[in-house]
Tab-separated table of C-alpha atoms and ligand atoms in Angstrom:
chain	number	residue	atom	x	y	z
S	1	UNK	CA	167.176	33.598	107.974
S	2	UNK	CA	165.889	34.694	104.619
S	3	UNK	CA	162.601	32.865	105.183
S	4	UNK	CA	162.081	34.517	108.551
S	5	UNK	CA	162.725	37.919	106.986
S	6	UNK	CA	160.115	37.240	104.311
S	7	UNK	CA	157.479	36.104	106.804
S	8	UNK	CA	158.154	39.144	108.994
S	9	UNK	CA	157.703	41.310	105.921
S	10	UNK	CA	154.410	39.604	105.100
S	11	UNK	CA	153.224	40.093	108.668
S	12	UNK	CA	154.125	43.781	108.676
S	13	UNK	CA	152.427	44.266	105.319
S	14	UNK	CA	149.284	42.532	106.573
S	15	UNK	CA	149.143	44.672	109.703
S	16	UNK	CA	149.742	47.830	107.666
S	17	UNK	CA	146.902	46.882	105.306
S	18	UNK	CA	144.539	46.189	108.202
S	19	UNK	CA	145.445	49.500	109.824
S	20	UNK	CA	144.570	51.663	106.879
S	21	UNK	CA	142.277	54.442	108.047
S	22	UNK	CA	138.632	53.754	107.336
S	23	UNK	CA	136.788	56.378	105.336
S	24	UNK	CA	134.993	58.851	107.565
S	25	UNK	CA	131.729	58.196	105.741
S	26	UNK	CA	130.878	54.643	104.701
S	27	UNK	CA	130.829	54.061	100.952
S	28	UNK	CA	127.403	53.804	99.311
S	29	UNK	CA	126.478	50.198	98.636
S	30	UNK	CA	125.457	49.871	95.003
S	31	UNK	CA	124.033	46.639	93.586
S	32	UNK	CA	123.568	46.295	89.826
S	33	UNK	CA	121.876	43.502	87.906
S	34	UNK	CA	124.647	43.245	85.277
S	35	UNK	CA	128.409	43.685	85.134
S	36	UNK	CA	128.058	46.450	82.513
S	37	UNK	CA	126.105	48.601	84.932
S	38	UNK	CA	128.596	47.717	87.684
S	39	UNK	CA	131.475	48.925	85.525
S	40	UNK	CA	129.711	52.218	84.761
S	41	UNK	CA	128.796	52.697	88.444
S	42	UNK	CA	132.460	52.191	89.400
S	43	UNK	CA	133.566	54.692	86.771
S	44	UNK	CA	131.324	57.379	88.242
S	45	UNK	CA	131.285	56.364	91.912
S	46	UNK	CA	135.012	55.757	92.412
S	47	UNK	CA	135.928	55.122	96.047
S	48	UNK	CA	132.678	56.620	97.332
S	49	UNK	CA	130.845	53.428	96.351
S	50	UNK	CA	131.165	49.674	96.628
S	51	UNK	CA	129.587	47.919	93.659
S	52	UNK	CA	128.315	44.363	93.347
S	53	UNK	CA	126.784	42.856	90.196
S	54	UNK	CA	124.250	40.035	90.557
S	55	UNK	CA	124.472	38.370	87.111
S	56	UNK	CA	127.812	37.409	85.602
S	57	UNK	CA	128.621	38.681	82.118
S	58	UNK	CA	128.706	35.191	80.627
S	59	UNK	CA	125.159	34.417	81.827
S	60	UNK	CA	121.983	35.037	79.869
S	61	UNK	CA	120.630	38.169	81.576
S	62	UNK	CA	117.034	37.142	80.783
S	63	UNK	CA	117.338	33.975	82.864
S	64	UNK	CA	119.516	34.346	85.943
S	65	UNK	CA	119.256	31.709	88.630
S	66	UNK	CA	118.637	33.542	91.913
S	67	UNK	CA	120.984	32.764	94.788
S	68	UNK	CA	120.411	33.432	98.514
S	69	UNK	CA	123.421	35.797	98.395
S	70	UNK	CA	121.471	38.040	95.998
S	71	UNK	CA	118.870	38.753	98.682
S	72	UNK	CA	121.569	39.547	101.250
S	73	UNK	CA	123.224	41.979	98.842
S	74	UNK	CA	119.904	43.609	97.994
S	75	UNK	CA	118.987	43.829	101.675
S	76	UNK	CA	122.118	45.894	102.393
S	77	UNK	CA	122.005	48.052	99.238
S	78	UNK	CA	121.645	51.838	99.202
S	79	UNK	CA	121.070	51.815	95.447
S	80	UNK	CA	119.897	49.188	92.951
S	81	UNK	CA	120.613	49.839	89.281
S	82	UNK	CA	118.857	47.671	86.700
S	83	UNK	CA	118.824	47.468	82.897
S	84	UNK	CA	115.026	47.713	82.811
S	85	UNK	CA	112.830	47.363	79.697
S	86	UNK	CA	111.780	44.009	81.223
S	87	UNK	CA	115.215	42.389	80.730
S	88	UNK	CA	115.231	41.164	84.335
S	89	UNK	CA	111.475	40.633	84.665
S	90	UNK	CA	111.890	36.854	84.964
S	91	UNK	CA	114.065	36.928	88.088
S	92	UNK	CA	114.565	40.326	89.734
S	93	UNK	CA	111.143	41.490	91.055
S	94	UNK	CA	110.668	38.707	93.674
S	95	UNK	CA	114.243	39.210	94.913
S	96	UNK	CA	113.700	42.957	95.375
S	97	UNK	CA	110.508	42.219	97.244
S	98	UNK	CA	112.151	39.561	99.446
S	99	UNK	CA	115.070	41.883	100.267
S	100	UNK	CA	112.764	43.794	102.653
S	101	UNK	CA	114.764	46.897	101.800
S	102	UNK	CA	112.445	49.893	101.429
S	103	UNK	CA	115.220	51.975	99.811
S	104	UNK	CA	115.355	49.880	96.633
S	105	UNK	CA	111.682	49.123	95.973
S	106	UNK	CA	110.312	50.349	92.602
S	107	UNK	CA	109.614	54.066	92.870
S	108	UNK	CA	111.908	54.580	95.883
S	109	UNK	CA	114.963	56.840	95.540
S	110	UNK	CA	117.384	53.886	95.623
S	111	UNK	CA	115.778	52.170	92.608
S	112	UNK	CA	117.347	53.291	89.348
S	113	UNK	CA	116.202	52.061	85.943
S	114	UNK	CA	119.267	52.755	83.779
S	115	UNK	CA	117.211	52.888	80.576
S	116	UNK	CA	115.361	56.133	81.288
S	117	UNK	CA	117.518	58.350	79.042
S	118	UNK	CA	118.979	55.854	76.555
S	119	UNK	CA	118.171	55.287	72.905
S	120	UNK	CA	115.890	52.249	72.618
S	121	UNK	CA	115.429	50.312	69.383
S	122	UNK	CA	112.791	47.817	68.235
S	123	UNK	CA	109.908	49.260	70.233
S	124	UNK	CA	106.998	47.161	68.960
S	125	UNK	CA	103.961	48.835	67.512
S	126	UNK	CA	100.546	47.265	67.684
S	127	UNK	CA	99.487	44.370	69.824
S	128	UNK	CA	102.021	41.893	71.189
S	129	UNK	CA	101.010	38.247	71.233
S	130	UNK	CA	102.702	35.147	72.615
S	131	UNK	CA	103.202	33.950	69.047
S	132	UNK	CA	105.826	36.699	68.631
S	133	UNK	CA	108.121	34.971	71.173
S	134	UNK	CA	109.801	36.786	74.018
S	135	UNK	CA	109.256	40.267	72.553
S	136	UNK	CA	109.793	43.110	74.984
S	137	UNK	CA	106.928	45.616	74.847
S	138	UNK	CA	109.248	48.420	75.977
S	139	UNK	CA	111.740	47.815	73.178
S	140	UNK	CA	115.000	45.923	72.905
S	141	UNK	CA	116.701	45.815	76.329
S	142	UNK	CA	120.230	45.096	75.013
S	143	UNK	CA	120.787	48.840	74.590
S	144	UNK	CA	124.094	49.089	76.531
S	145	UNK	CA	125.970	47.749	73.479
S	146	UNK	CA	126.051	51.238	71.962
S	147	UNK	CA	128.746	53.333	73.675
S	148	UNK	CA	126.541	56.397	73.245
S	149	UNK	CA	124.068	54.689	75.548
S	150	UNK	CA	126.914	53.796	77.947
S	151	UNK	CA	127.597	57.520	78.274
S	152	UNK	CA	123.891	58.224	78.913
S	153	UNK	CA	123.762	55.498	81.583
S	154	UNK	CA	126.875	56.907	83.295
S	155	UNK	CA	125.263	60.349	83.326
S	156	UNK	CA	122.068	58.949	84.851
S	157	UNK	CA	124.125	57.179	87.537
S	158	UNK	CA	126.055	60.397	88.245
S	159	UNK	CA	122.801	62.283	88.795
S	160	UNK	CA	121.389	59.557	91.050
S	161	UNK	CA	124.551	59.273	93.183
S	162	UNK	CA	124.569	63.062	93.574
S	163	UNK	CA	120.930	62.978	94.652
S	164	UNK	CA	121.700	60.350	97.310
S	165	UNK	CA	125.010	61.880	98.427
S	166	UNK	CA	124.952	65.617	97.533
S	167	UNK	CA	128.205	66.377	99.363
S	168	UNK	CA	130.054	64.203	96.850
S	169	UNK	CA	128.437	65.877	93.845
S	170	UNK	CA	131.646	67.528	92.623
S	171	UNK	CA	133.538	64.247	92.972
S	172	UNK	CA	130.956	62.338	90.886
S	173	UNK	CA	130.901	65.126	88.274
S	174	UNK	CA	134.694	64.935	87.971
S	175	UNK	CA	134.623	61.142	87.637
S	176	UNK	CA	131.896	61.351	84.977
S	177	UNK	CA	133.857	63.969	83.003
S	178	UNK	CA	136.957	61.772	83.073
S	179	UNK	CA	134.987	58.717	81.880
S	180	UNK	CA	133.288	60.765	79.172
S	181	UNK	CA	136.695	61.890	77.888
S	182	UNK	CA	138.167	58.372	77.837
S	183	UNK	CA	135.039	56.979	76.190
S	184	UNK	CA	135.155	59.692	73.503
S	185	UNK	CA	138.778	58.869	72.744
S	186	UNK	CA	137.913	55.168	72.539
S	187	UNK	CA	134.949	55.889	70.242
S	188	UNK	CA	137.242	57.689	67.788
S	189	UNK	CA	139.534	54.665	67.783
S	190	UNK	CA	136.619	52.218	67.293
S	191	UNK	CA	135.066	54.243	64.502
S	192	UNK	CA	138.401	54.489	62.693
S	193	UNK	CA	138.775	50.694	62.904
S	194	UNK	CA	135.248	49.949	61.753
S	195	UNK	CA	134.877	52.460	58.932
S	196	UNK	CA	136.256	50.083	56.272
S	197	UNK	CA	133.806	47.374	57.389
S	198	UNK	CA	130.654	49.460	57.143
S	199	UNK	CA	127.686	47.505	55.811
S	200	UNK	CA	129.112	44.062	56.661
S	201	UNK	CA	126.226	41.608	56.803
S	202	UNK	CA	125.974	39.374	59.852
S	203	UNK	CA	123.593	36.902	61.467
S	204	UNK	CA	123.217	36.888	65.246
S	205	UNK	CA	121.879	34.180	67.536
S	206	UNK	CA	119.594	36.349	69.706
S	207	UNK	CA	118.546	39.953	69.132
S	208	UNK	CA	121.308	41.181	71.452
S	209	UNK	CA	123.102	43.400	68.964
S	210	UNK	CA	120.774	45.968	67.295
S	211	UNK	CA	122.351	48.953	69.095
S	212	UNK	CA	125.860	47.599	68.470
S	213	UNK	CA	125.045	46.996	64.795
S	214	UNK	CA	123.536	50.434	64.344
S	215	UNK	CA	126.481	52.162	65.962
S	216	UNK	CA	129.119	50.326	63.927
S	217	UNK	CA	127.095	50.121	60.702
S	218	UNK	CA	126.696	46.344	60.512
S	219	UNK	CA	123.666	44.891	58.786
S	220	UNK	CA	121.917	42.106	60.720
S	221	UNK	CA	120.063	40.050	58.085
S	222	UNK	CA	118.681	37.320	60.349
S	223	UNK	CA	118.764	35.424	63.624
S	224	UNK	CA	119.474	31.829	64.606
S	225	UNK	CA	116.469	32.040	66.927
S	226	UNK	CA	113.249	32.034	64.866
S	227	UNK	CA	111.785	34.444	67.455
S	228	UNK	CA	113.396	35.992	70.534
S	229	UNK	CA	113.839	33.336	73.233
S	230	UNK	CA	112.611	30.506	70.952
S	231	UNK	CA	115.178	27.784	70.109
S	232	UNK	CA	116.044	27.227	66.432
S	233	UNK	CA	113.823	24.948	64.346
S	234	UNK	CA	114.881	22.966	61.231
S	235	UNK	CA	112.599	24.927	58.897
S	236	UNK	CA	113.867	28.269	60.184
S	237	UNK	CA	117.498	27.153	59.837
S	238	UNK	CA	116.823	26.029	56.258
S	239	UNK	CA	115.406	29.475	55.396
S	240	UNK	CA	118.261	31.203	57.195
S	241	UNK	CA	121.029	29.237	55.441
S	242	UNK	CA	119.427	29.939	52.054
S	243	UNK	CA	119.235	33.640	52.835
S	244	UNK	CA	122.825	33.673	54.094
S	245	UNK	CA	124.033	32.031	50.878
S	246	UNK	CA	122.022	34.456	48.771
S	247	UNK	CA	123.403	37.486	50.600
S	248	UNK	CA	126.863	35.944	51.140
S	249	UNK	CA	126.839	36.395	54.900
S	250	UNK	CA	130.095	35.179	56.400
S	251	UNK	CA	129.832	35.944	60.133
S	252	UNK	CA	127.485	34.506	62.794
S	253	UNK	CA	127.641	36.306	66.153
S	254	UNK	CA	126.822	34.115	69.152
S	255	UNK	CA	126.417	35.010	72.809
S	256	UNK	CA	128.526	32.869	75.184
S	257	UNK	CA	125.519	31.167	76.792
S	258	UNK	CA	124.098	29.500	73.662
S	259	UNK	CA	124.846	26.018	72.346
S	260	UNK	CA	127.249	26.256	69.414
S	261	UNK	CA	126.041	23.161	67.533
S	262	UNK	CA	123.384	24.894	65.419
S	263	UNK	CA	125.546	27.952	64.571
S	264	UNK	CA	128.424	25.619	63.638
S	265	UNK	CA	126.182	23.526	61.428
S	266	UNK	CA	124.963	26.709	59.684
S	267	UNK	CA	128.576	27.824	59.319
S	268	UNK	CA	129.561	24.531	57.652
S	269	UNK	CA	126.720	24.868	55.163
S	270	UNK	CA	127.380	28.495	54.283
S	271	UNK	CA	131.146	28.894	54.677
S	272	UNK	CA	130.557	31.454	57.441
S	273	UNK	CA	132.527	31.830	60.642
S	274	UNK	CA	131.029	31.476	64.139
S	275	UNK	CA	132.177	34.270	66.407
S	276	UNK	CA	131.425	34.204	70.138
S	277	UNK	CA	131.373	37.805	71.337
S	278	UNK	CA	130.896	39.201	74.842
S	279	UNK	CA	127.473	40.853	75.212
S	280	UNK	CA	128.563	42.101	78.631
S	281	UNK	CA	131.548	43.028	80.740
S	282	UNK	CA	132.826	39.718	82.176
S	283	UNK	CA	131.478	37.788	79.158
S	284	UNK	CA	135.112	36.968	78.426
S	285	UNK	CA	138.174	37.496	80.599
S	286	UNK	CA	139.446	40.313	78.342
S	287	UNK	CA	136.270	42.412	78.811
S	288	UNK	CA	137.135	43.704	82.263
S	289	UNK	CA	135.247	46.995	82.021
S	290	UNK	CA	132.898	48.922	79.745
S	291	UNK	CA	135.616	50.235	77.405
S	292	UNK	CA	137.564	46.963	77.089
S	293	UNK	CA	134.254	45.236	76.282
S	294	UNK	CA	134.150	47.134	72.974
S	295	UNK	CA	137.918	46.829	72.445
S	296	UNK	CA	137.587	43.051	72.667
S	297	UNK	CA	134.432	42.682	70.562
S	298	UNK	CA	135.569	44.976	67.753
S	299	UNK	CA	139.014	43.390	67.629
S	300	UNK	CA	137.467	39.901	67.363
S	301	UNK	CA	134.929	41.071	64.817
S	302	UNK	CA	137.500	42.694	62.535
S	303	UNK	CA	139.674	39.572	62.648
S	304	UNK	CA	136.671	37.371	61.793
S	305	UNK	CA	135.533	39.615	58.928
S	306	UNK	CA	139.040	39.621	57.457
S	307	UNK	CA	139.447	35.838	57.797
S	308	UNK	CA	136.022	35.122	56.319
S	309	UNK	CA	136.606	37.334	53.315
S	310	UNK	CA	133.291	39.125	53.894
S	311	UNK	CA	135.051	42.464	53.198
D	401	LIG	ZN1	116.938	39.731	74.651
């Protein structure tokens, strides 16, 4: 009897869910290259958008293996939002072309480069050669790891959504204002946590963290990669360990998609701690959205700094 009651309840619930009224106007289909941009698009777009990210947050965003599903998603998209600054140059352009979707081709109104209003660091001056490694001529593309840039991206998305769907302009403005307020509150909390750790010296695997380091006053003294995108070499690691000992660096930040053997060997030689942080939303299960991404990383970082005795 009890079982039958439960199954009847499940059936009624399923029918009720299926019978929910459909929105009068279909939601805008937004596709983003990364989960960070997806989180920001959801913040601003609310239930007026459906958002799909192509790359997962634990993948290296420079090298994403294209899947057939990517082309289907891009084909149906009203808006494509990308990080830009050549981050996705190795995988995105052919997919956009193959999507046969005129709305999201470069220059069309449904193609949004999220970097247009953000603060970009490490813009190279002078000529770039292959010997410099995978240097981005338009500056460091890992800019979303400064919450100030997250706010600028959200604003850019708000303006673009309003341009595409002007009738929902007030809704998007309200959503942006709410996100801005919550982000500002979070920033106060993060700054209060980090103030006693200002100037902490760290080494990072890839150059993913310049905006993060600038915002939270960390000093990056070196990289496990000898040059961006180039795997570590014995002579570089020897120089790096000597420099870390000299400057008493106790924390090595590593992105989740790199092999830990070299960082762990450096850590053994220098007494430092290897800390895998999430460079993106979805990089760890705790980083479920743009704000919890920073909550998680700063919490982990503070714990590591305390344990290592760096401060
Ligand atoms: Zn990079």
